Amino acid sequence: MFAALAACVANEAGASFPSADLVRFDGATLAPGAYDPRDGAVVVEGATADGHDWALAVGEGAVIAGVPAAGEVRRYVLDGNDAAGGEVLASGNLTERFGGAVAAEGTTVFVAAPEANAGPELAAAGALLRVGGSARFDGTISQGRLGSALAGCADLDGDGVHEVAASAPFEVDPTELVDSAGDPVALASVPPRGRVYVIPVDAAAGDAAARAPINGVEANEGFGDALSCTHDLTGDSNADLVVGVPFARGAGDGLGEGVVRVYTAAGVAAGTPEVTVRAHAVGSSSAGAAESFGAAVATCTLRSAVSAGRADLVVGAPEAEGGDGAVYIFPGRDALVDGATPTLTVRGEAPGGRFGAEVACADLDGDGLDEVVVGAPGQDAPDGTLEVGGVYAFTGLGATSGTVGASVAGWSFSADRAFLRAGRSFVAGDLDGDGFAELVLLVRQRSRSQ
């Protein structure tokens, strides 16, 4: 009884941290070692009304933040120690979760409203909007939630125009809403497979319908829960689209093992992946374990000039090892094939820490190669303080193989205060053009009046 009461009190205490800060660490001055997430420069202090469920992206030397509790998209330049408020780029409806996801490609910013209605028969179809223009792309299926995840893409098809990828994880293929006799089928009877749309950044609103979406394979597999499209993995000289599918059947045919599907330009057009990478159990996990492989994905430049142009695939599996989590690294080019095995596995070392819930890549030390940054938002402190969270940055992983633990990180960020949940959301990129990436963490804070 007393244990249950203590847990209740702890959970209620977590609810008293509804605000968020953005904290910056500069790569140029970031020495290897252990840090408290609050050791960095607090560059944004969010108000209580802003909530803590922010979406972040990096674009043209600034952090783009979607703040759905306020229904806003903001741009923070972070060139000083006080960027509170930022520049509001766009505002929308709170009930639509406007700002629930954001993406930036060059100077173009996209924002999602995944709960937006697209008409009286299309509740929560979702919407994707280009900031600063009239382009709006509505979801096509009720409850489909277009814009649940977004990613700014490098040029996928070589036409000189970059794209944005947007997932609608609860959409169904409209052809499944009609039976063989041509009669309508109730939407509720068709389990959603999910879809991902790839849209040129300069597209007019009507162009979205001309770009056929990519359909998921199985029902309720989380198709598009994570997206990345910034590097060439397959050697065709164009960026590839990486789609995380964390609830799919993996190599052990178990639900929730997870897969990652990689699409070339031809694959995007045909809706067929070039490569499907499947979960690989680690440690005490057995084949068929629900690892949520693909809950986070990134593509990185981890190897030297000898392998110039060969990007690596980084996949987070936060439920591996019973929730301790793991990150897998797969080499690109000819080695990235169906059934590929990772060259390196990094294992979370905090029980229930969900290591791999978020991953990113950026060059923090200015050596021309990326570091891999991994979030573990569920980890507790060694003294038992709940959900302090953690962020780990690893260097030199392109030259490492086998299995290592999270403790080999060059930089680690973990607090001594409950419910900070560091590692749930962060971005990394060169914000000031000095050749060193900056790491910007979103951390929960107590209520604020402003």
Coordinates of C-alpha atoms in Angstrom, one line a residue:
M1 CA 0.0 0.0 0.0
F2 CA 2.7 2.5 1.0
A3 CA 4.7 1.7 -2.2
A4 CA 1.6 2.4 -4.3
L5 CA 1.1 5.7 -2.5
A6 CA 4.7 6.7 -3.1
A7 CA 4.4 6.0 -6.8
C8 CA 1.2 8.0 -6.9
V9 CA 2.9 11.0 -5.2
A10 CA 5.9 10.7 -7.5
N11 CA 3.7 10.8 -10.6
E12 CA 1.8 13.8 -9.3
A13 CA 5.1 15.5 -8.7
G14 CA 5.9 14.9 -12.4
A15 CA 2.8 16.8 -13.4
S16 CA 4.2 20.0 -11.7
F17 CA 6.8 20.3 -14.4
P18 CA 4.7 21.6 -17.3
S19 CA 7.1 24.1 -18.7
A20 CA 10.3 23.7 -20.8
D21 CA 13.6 25.3 -21.4
L22 CA 15.9 25.2 -24.4
V23 CA 19.5 24.8 -23.2
R24 CA 22.5 25.2 -25.6
F25 CA 25.9 23.5 -25.5
D26 CA 28.4 24.9 -28.0
G27 CA 30.6 22.3 -29.7
A28 CA 33.5 24.6 -29.9
T29 CA 33.8 24.8 -26.1
L30 CA 32.3 21.4 -25.2
A31 CA 35.1 19.3 -23.6
P32 CA 34.5 15.6 -23.2
G33 CA 32.9 14.7 -19.9
A34 CA 29.7 14.5 -17.9
Y35 CA 27.3 17.5 -17.6
D36 CA 24.0 18.3 -16.0
P37 CA 21.6 19.3 -18.8
R38 CA 21.2 22.7 -17.0
D39 CA 25.0 23.4 -17.2
G40 CA 24.5 24.9 -20.7
A41 CA 23.2 28.3 -21.6
V42 CA 19.5 28.6 -21.0
V43 CA 18.6 30.4 -24.2
V44 CA 14.8 30.0 -24.0
E45 CA 12.5 30.0 -21.0
G46 CA 9.1 28.7 -21.9
A47 CA 6.0 29.8 -20.1
T48 CA 3.7 27.3 -18.4
A49 CA 1.1 27.9 -21.1
D50 CA 3.6 26.7 -23.7
G51 CA 3.7 23.2 -22.2
H52 CA 6.7 20.9 -22.7
D53 CA 5.8 18.9 -25.7
W54 CA 7.8 20.9 -28.3
A55 CA 8.9 19.7 -31.7
L56 CA 12.3 20.9 -32.8
A57 CA 14.2 21.3 -36.1
V58 CA 17.3 23.2 -37.2
G59 CA 17.1 25.6 -40.2
E60 CA 19.5 28.2 -41.5
G61 CA 21.3 29.0 -38.2
A62 CA 18.2 28.9 -36.0
V63 CA 16.1 26.5 -34.0
I64 CA 12.6 26.1 -35.3
A65 CA 10.2 25.1 -32.5
G66 CA 6.6 23.9 -32.8
V67 CA 4.7 24.7 -29.6
P68 CA 1.4 22.9 -29.9
A69 CA 0.1 24.0 -26.5
A70 CA 0.4 27.6 -27.8
G71 CA -0.5 26.8 -31.4
E72 CA 2.6 28.5 -32.7
V73 CA 5.8 27.9 -34.7
R74 CA 8.7 30.0 -33.4
R75 CA 12.2 30.7 -34.7
Y76 CA 15.0 31.1 -32.2
V77 CA 18.3 32.5 -33.4
L78 CA 20.0 31.7 -30.1
D79 CA 22.7 34.4 -30.6
G80 CA 22.5 35.5 -27.0
N81 CA 21.5 34.3 -23.6
D82 CA 18.0 35.5 -23.7
A83 CA 15.9 34.5 -26.7
A84 CA 12.6 34.1 -24.8
G85 CA 9.6 34.4 -27.0
G86 CA 11.4 34.1 -30.3
E87 CA 9.9 35.1 -33.6
V88 CA 6.5 33.7 -34.2
L89 CA 6.4 32.4 -37.7
A90 CA 2.9 31.1 -37.8
S91 CA -0.1 30.5 -35.5
G92 CA -2.9 28.0 -35.6
N93 CA -5.6 26.2 -33.7
L94 CA -4.7 24.6 -30.4
T95 CA -7.3 21.8 -30.9
E96 CA -5.6 20.8 -34.2
R97 CA -2.2 20.5 -32.4
F98 CA -0.8 23.1 -34.7
G99 CA 3.0 22.9 -34.3
G100 CA 2.9 19.2 -33.3
A101 CA 5.7 18.6 -35.8
V102 CA 8.1 20.9 -37.7
A103 CA 10.6 20.5 -40.5
A104 CA 13.1 22.9 -42.1
E105 CA 14.8 22.6 -45.4
G106 CA 17.0 25.6 -46.2
T107 CA 14.9 28.7 -45.5
T108 CA 11.6 26.8 -46.0
V109 CA 9.7 25.8 -42.9
F110 CA 6.8 23.3 -42.7
V111 CA 4.5 22.8 -39.8
A112 CA 2.0 20.1 -39.1
A113 CA -1.4 20.1 -37.5
P114 CA -2.1 16.4 -37.1
E115 CA -5.5 16.8 -35.5
A116 CA -6.8 19.2 -38.1
N117 CA -10.1 18.5 -39.8
A118 CA -10.1 18.5 -43.6
G119 CA -13.9 18.8 -43.9
P120 CA -17.0 17.6 -42.1
E121 CA -16.3 13.9 -43.0
L122 CA -12.6 14.1 -42.4
A123 CA -12.1 14.7 -38.7
A124 CA -8.5 14.6 -37.6
A125 CA -7.3 14.0 -41.1
G126 CA -4.3 16.2 -40.3
A127 CA -2.6 18.9 -42.4
L128 CA 0.8 20.0 -43.5
L129 CA 1.4 23.8 -44.1
R130 CA 4.3 25.7 -45.6
V131 CA 5.1 28.7 -43.4
G132 CA 4.9 32.0 -45.2
G133 CA 2.8 30.8 -48.1
S134 CA -0.6 29.5 -49.0
A135 CA 0.4 25.9 -49.6
R136 CA -1.6 23.6 -47.4
F137 CA -1.8 19.8 -47.8
D138 CA -4.7 18.1 -46.1
G139 CA -5.0 14.5 -45.1
T140 CA -7.3 12.3 -47.1
I141 CA -8.7 9.9 -44.5
S142 CA -10.6 10.7 -41.3
Q143 CA -8.4 10.1 -38.2
G144 CA -5.3 9.6 -40.5
R145 CA -3.3 12.4 -38.7
L146 CA -1.2 13.6 -41.5
G147 CA 1.9 15.4 -40.1
S148 CA 2.4 13.1 -37.1
A149 CA 6.1 13.1 -38.1
L150 CA 7.9 15.4 -40.5
A151 CA 11.4 15.5 -42.0
G152 CA 13.2 18.0 -44.2
C153 CA 14.8 16.1 -47.1
A154 CA 17.9 16.7 -49.3
D155 CA 17.1 16.2 -53.0
L156 CA 15.7 12.7 -53.3
D157 CA 15.2 12.5 -57.0
G158 CA 18.0 14.7 -58.5
D159 CA 15.7 17.4 -59.9
G160 CA 17.4 20.1 -57.9
V161 CA 14.4 20.6 -55.6
H162 CA 14.4 19.5 -52.0
E163 CA 11.4 17.8 -50.4
V164 CA 9.6 17.3 -47.1
A165 CA 8.4 13.9 -45.9
A166 CA 5.2 13.7 -43.8
S167 CA 3.7 10.6 -42.2
A168 CA 0.0 9.8 -41.7
P169 CA 0.3 6.7 -39.5
F170 CA -3.4 6.0 -39.3
E171 CA -4.4 6.5 -42.9
V172 CA -5.7 3.6 -45.0
D173 CA -5.3 3.1 -48.7
P174 CA -8.6 4.5 -50.2
T175 CA -8.8 1.5 -52.5
E176 CA -9.5 -0.6 -49.4
L177 CA -12.6 1.4 -48.7
V178 CA -14.4 -0.2 -51.7
D179 CA -15.1 -3.9 -51.9
S180 CA -14.8 -6.1 -55.0
A181 CA -18.3 -5.2 -56.1
G182 CA -17.6 -1.5 -55.9
D183 CA -19.6 -1.0 -52.7
P184 CA -18.3 1.2 -49.9
V185 CA -16.6 -0.4 -46.9
A186 CA -16.9 1.3 -43.5
L187 CA -13.6 3.0 -42.5
A188 CA -13.8 1.5 -39.0
S189 CA -13.6 -2.0 -40.5
V190 CA -10.3 -1.3 -42.3
P191 CA -7.2 -1.4 -40.1
P192 CA -4.8 1.5 -40.9
R193 CA -1.5 0.6 -42.5
G194 CA -0.2 4.2 -42.5
R195 CA 1.2 6.3 -45.4
V196 CA 4.1 8.6 -46.0
Y197 CA 3.9 11.5 -48.4
V198 CA 7.0 13.1 -50.1
I199 CA 6.2 16.7 -51.3
P200 CA 8.6 19.1 -53.1
V201 CA 9.2 22.1 -50.9
D202 CA 8.0 24.5 -53.7
A203 CA 4.9 22.5 -54.4
A204 CA 1.5 24.3 -54.7
A205 CA -1.3 22.9 -52.6
G206 CA -2.8 20.9 -55.5
D207 CA 0.5 19.1 -56.3
A208 CA 0.3 16.9 -53.3
A209 CA -2.4 14.7 -54.9
A210 CA -0.1 14.1 -57.9
R211 CA 2.6 12.6 -55.7
A212 CA 1.5 9.1 -54.9
P213 CA 1.9 8.2 -51.2
I214 CA 3.9 5.3 -49.9
N215 CA 1.7 2.7 -48.2
G216 CA 2.6 0.8 -45.1
V217 CA 2.6 -3.0 -45.2
E218 CA 0.9 -4.2 -42.0
A219 CA -2.0 -2.8 -40.0
N220 CA -1.0 -0.6 -37.0
E221 CA 2.7 -1.0 -37.6
G222 CA 3.5 2.7 -36.9
F223 CA 4.6 3.3 -40.5
G224 CA 6.4 6.6 -40.5
D225 CA 6.7 7.1 -36.8
A226 CA 10.3 8.3 -37.5
L227 CA 11.6 9.8 -40.7
S228 CA 15.0 10.8 -42.1
C229 CA 16.1 11.8 -45.6
T230 CA 19.3 13.8 -45.6
H231 CA 22.0 11.4 -46.9
D232 CA 22.7 8.9 -49.7
L233 CA 22.8 5.4 -48.2
T234 CA 22.5 3.3 -51.3
G235 CA 25.1 4.9 -53.6
D236 CA 22.8 6.5 -56.2
S237 CA 24.1 10.0 -55.5
N238 CA 20.7 11.2 -54.2
A239 CA 19.5 11.3 -50.6
D240 CA 17.3 8.3 -49.6
L241 CA 14.1 8.2 -47.5
V242 CA 14.4 6.3 -44.3
V243 CA 11.1 5.3 -42.6
G244 CA 11.0 3.9 -39.1
V245 CA 8.3 1.3 -38.5
P246 CA 8.6 0.4 -34.8
F247 CA 5.6 -1.8 -34.3
A248 CA 6.1 -4.0 -37.4
R249 CA 7.1 -7.7 -37.4
G250 CA 10.8 -8.1 -37.4
A251 CA 13.1 -11.0 -38.2
G252 CA 11.5 -13.1 -35.4
D253 CA 8.0 -12.4 -36.8
G254 CA 7.0 -10.8 -33.5
L255 CA 4.8 -7.7 -33.3
G256 CA 6.7 -4.7 -32.1
E257 CA 10.1 -5.9 -33.0
G258 CA 10.2 -3.2 -35.6
V259 CA 11.8 -2.6 -39.0
V260 CA 13.3 0.3 -41.0
R261 CA 12.5 0.7 -44.7
V262 CA 14.9 2.6 -47.0
Y263 CA 13.5 4.1 -50.3
T264 CA 15.5 5.4 -53.2
A265 CA 13.9 7.9 -55.6
A266 CA 12.6 5.0 -57.7
G267 CA 11.3 3.3 -54.6
V268 CA 9.5 6.4 -53.5
A269 CA 7.7 6.6 -56.9
A270 CA 6.8 2.9 -56.8
G271 CA 6.1 2.7 -53.1
T272 CA 8.6 -0.1 -52.8
P273 CA 11.6 -0.1 -50.4
E274 CA 15.1 -0.7 -51.7
V275 CA 16.2 -2.2 -48.4
T276 CA 14.3 -3.5 -45.3
V277 CA 16.4 -3.6 -42.1
R278 CA 15.1 -5.6 -39.2
A279 CA 15.5 -5.6 -35.5
H280 CA 18.4 -7.6 -34.0
A281 CA 18.0 -8.7 -30.5
V282 CA 20.8 -7.9 -28.0
G283 CA 21.9 -9.4 -24.8
S284 CA 19.1 -11.2 -23.0
S285 CA 16.5 -10.3 -25.6
S286 CA 15.3 -13.1 -27.7
A287 CA 14.2 -13.2 -31.3
G288 CA 10.7 -11.8 -31.5
A289 CA 11.2 -9.4 -28.6
A290 CA 9.4 -6.1 -28.9
E291 CA 12.3 -3.7 -29.3
S292 CA 10.5 -0.8 -31.1
F293 CA 13.4 -0.9 -33.6
G294 CA 12.9 2.2 -35.8
A295 CA 11.3 4.4 -33.1
A296 CA 14.1 6.9 -34.0
V297 CA 16.3 7.0 -37.2
A298 CA 19.1 9.2 -38.5
T299 CA 21.7 9.1 -41.2
C300 CA 25.2 10.1 -40.5
T301 CA 28.7 10.7 -41.9
L302 CA 30.7 8.5 -39.5
R303 CA 33.5 7.3 -41.8
S304 CA 36.7 8.9 -43.2
A305 CA 37.4 10.3 -46.6
V306 CA 38.3 6.7 -47.7
S307 CA 34.5 6.1 -47.6
A308 CA 33.5 9.5 -48.8
G309 CA 29.9 9.7 -49.7
R310 CA 29.1 6.6 -47.7
A311 CA 26.6 7.4 -45.0
D312 CA 25.6 5.2 -42.2
L313 CA 22.2 4.3 -40.8
V314 CA 21.5 4.8 -37.1
V315 CA 18.5 3.2 -35.6
G316 CA 17.1 3.5 -32.1
A317 CA 15.3 0.6 -30.4
P318 CA 14.2 2.0 -27.0
E319 CA 12.4 -1.1 -25.8
A320 CA 15.4 -3.4 -26.3
E321 CA 16.6 -5.2 -23.2
G322 CA 13.2 -4.8 -21.6
G323 CA 13.2 -1.1 -22.0
D324 CA 16.9 -0.3 -21.3
G325 CA 17.2 0.4 -25.0
A326 CA 19.8 0.1 -27.7
V327 CA 21.1 1.9 -30.8
Y328 CA 22.2 0.0 -33.9
I329 CA 24.6 1.3 -36.6
F330 CA 24.5 -0.1 -40.2
P331 CA 27.0 0.8 -42.9
G332 CA 25.6 2.2 -46.2
R333 CA 26.2 1.4 -49.8
D334 CA 26.7 -2.3 -50.8
A335 CA 26.6 -3.4 -47.1
L336 CA 23.1 -2.1 -46.6
V337 CA 20.9 -4.9 -47.9
D338 CA 17.9 -6.8 -46.7
G339 CA 18.9 -8.8 -43.6
A340 CA 21.9 -6.6 -42.9
T341 CA 23.5 -6.9 -39.5
P342 CA 24.7 -3.9 -37.6
T343 CA 28.5 -3.2 -37.4
L344 CA 28.0 -1.7 -34.0
T345 CA 25.4 -2.0 -31.2
V346 CA 25.4 0.5 -28.4
R347 CA 23.5 -0.7 -25.3
G348 CA 21.7 1.4 -22.8
E349 CA 22.9 0.9 -19.3
A350 CA 20.2 2.4 -17.2
P351 CA 17.2 0.1 -16.4
G352 CA 14.1 1.3 -18.1
G353 CA 16.0 4.3 -19.6
R354 CA 14.7 3.8 -23.1
F355 CA 18.1 4.6 -24.6
G356 CA 17.5 5.2 -28.3
A357 CA 14.1 7.0 -28.0
E358 CA 15.7 9.8 -30.0
V359 CA 18.8 9.9 -32.2
A360 CA 20.6 12.7 -34.1
C361 CA 23.9 13.2 -35.9
A362 CA 26.1 16.3 -36.0
D363 CA 29.8 17.2 -36.0
L364 CA 30.3 18.5 -32.4
D365 CA 34.1 18.4 -32.4
G366 CA 34.7 20.0 -35.9
D367 CA 36.7 17.0 -37.3
G368 CA 34.5 16.6 -40.3
L369 CA 32.8 13.4 -39.0
D370 CA 29.5 13.2 -37.2
E371 CA 28.9 12.4 -33.6
V372 CA 25.9 10.2 -32.7
V373 CA 23.6 11.8 -30.1
V374 CA 21.2 9.5 -28.3
G375 CA 18.4 10.3 -25.8
A376 CA 17.4 8.1 -22.9
P377 CA 14.4 10.1 -21.5
G378 CA 13.2 7.4 -19.1
Q379 CA 16.4 6.8 -17.1
D380 CA 16.5 7.3 -13.3
A381 CA 19.4 8.8 -11.5
P382 CA 21.8 6.3 -9.7
D383 CA 20.2 7.4 -6.3
G384 CA 16.7 6.5 -7.6
T385 CA 15.6 10.0 -8.5
L386 CA 12.8 9.4 -11.1
E387 CA 13.0 10.1 -14.8
V388 CA 15.9 12.5 -14.8
G389 CA 16.6 11.4 -18.4
G390 CA 19.9 11.4 -20.2
V391 CA 21.6 12.4 -23.4
Y392 CA 24.8 10.7 -24.7
A393 CA 27.1 11.9 -27.6
F394 CA 29.5 9.3 -29.1
T395 CA 32.5 10.1 -31.3
G396 CA 34.5 7.7 -33.5
L397 CA 31.7 5.2 -34.0
G398 CA 32.6 4.7 -37.6
A399 CA 35.8 2.9 -36.6
T400 CA 34.2 0.8 -33.9
S401 CA 32.4 -2.6 -34.2
G402 CA 30.8 -5.2 -32.0
T403 CA 28.8 -4.2 -28.9
V404 CA 29.6 -1.4 -26.4
G405 CA 27.8 0.3 -23.6
A406 CA 26.5 3.8 -23.3
S407 CA 29.3 4.6 -20.9
V408 CA 31.8 4.9 -23.8
A409 CA 30.1 8.2 -24.7
G410 CA 32.4 11.2 -25.0
W411 CA 29.8 13.5 -23.6
S412 CA 26.9 12.7 -21.3
F413 CA 24.2 14.9 -19.9
S414 CA 22.2 13.7 -16.9
A415 CA 20.6 15.5 -14.0
D416 CA 19.8 15.0 -10.4
R417 CA 16.3 16.3 -10.5
A418 CA 13.2 14.2 -11.1
F419 CA 11.1 14.4 -14.2
L420 CA 13.5 16.5 -16.2
R421 CA 13.3 13.8 -18.9
A422 CA 16.3 15.0 -20.7
G423 CA 16.7 13.2 -24.0
R424 CA 13.1 13.3 -25.0
S425 CA 13.7 16.1 -27.6
F426 CA 16.8 17.7 -28.8
V427 CA 18.5 19.0 -32.0
A428 CA 22.1 19.4 -33.1
G429 CA 23.5 21.5 -35.9
D430 CA 26.0 24.3 -36.7
L431 CA 23.9 27.3 -35.7
D432 CA 26.7 29.9 -35.9
G433 CA 28.8 28.8 -38.8
D434 CA 32.0 28.1 -36.9
G435 CA 32.3 24.5 -38.1
F436 CA 31.2 23.0 -34.7
A437 CA 27.7 21.8 -34.1
E438 CA 25.7 23.1 -31.2
L439 CA 23.5 20.8 -29.1
V440 CA 20.2 22.2 -28.0
L441 CA 18.2 20.2 -25.4
L442 CA 14.6 20.6 -24.4
V443 CA 14.3 20.0 -20.6
R444 CA 11.2 20.2 -18.5
Q445 CA 10.9 22.9 -15.8
R446 CA 8.5 24.0 -13.1
S447 CA 5.5 26.2 -13.6
R448 CA 6.1 29.7 -14.7
S449 CA 3.8 32.7 -14.7
Q450 CA 4.9 34.4 -17.9

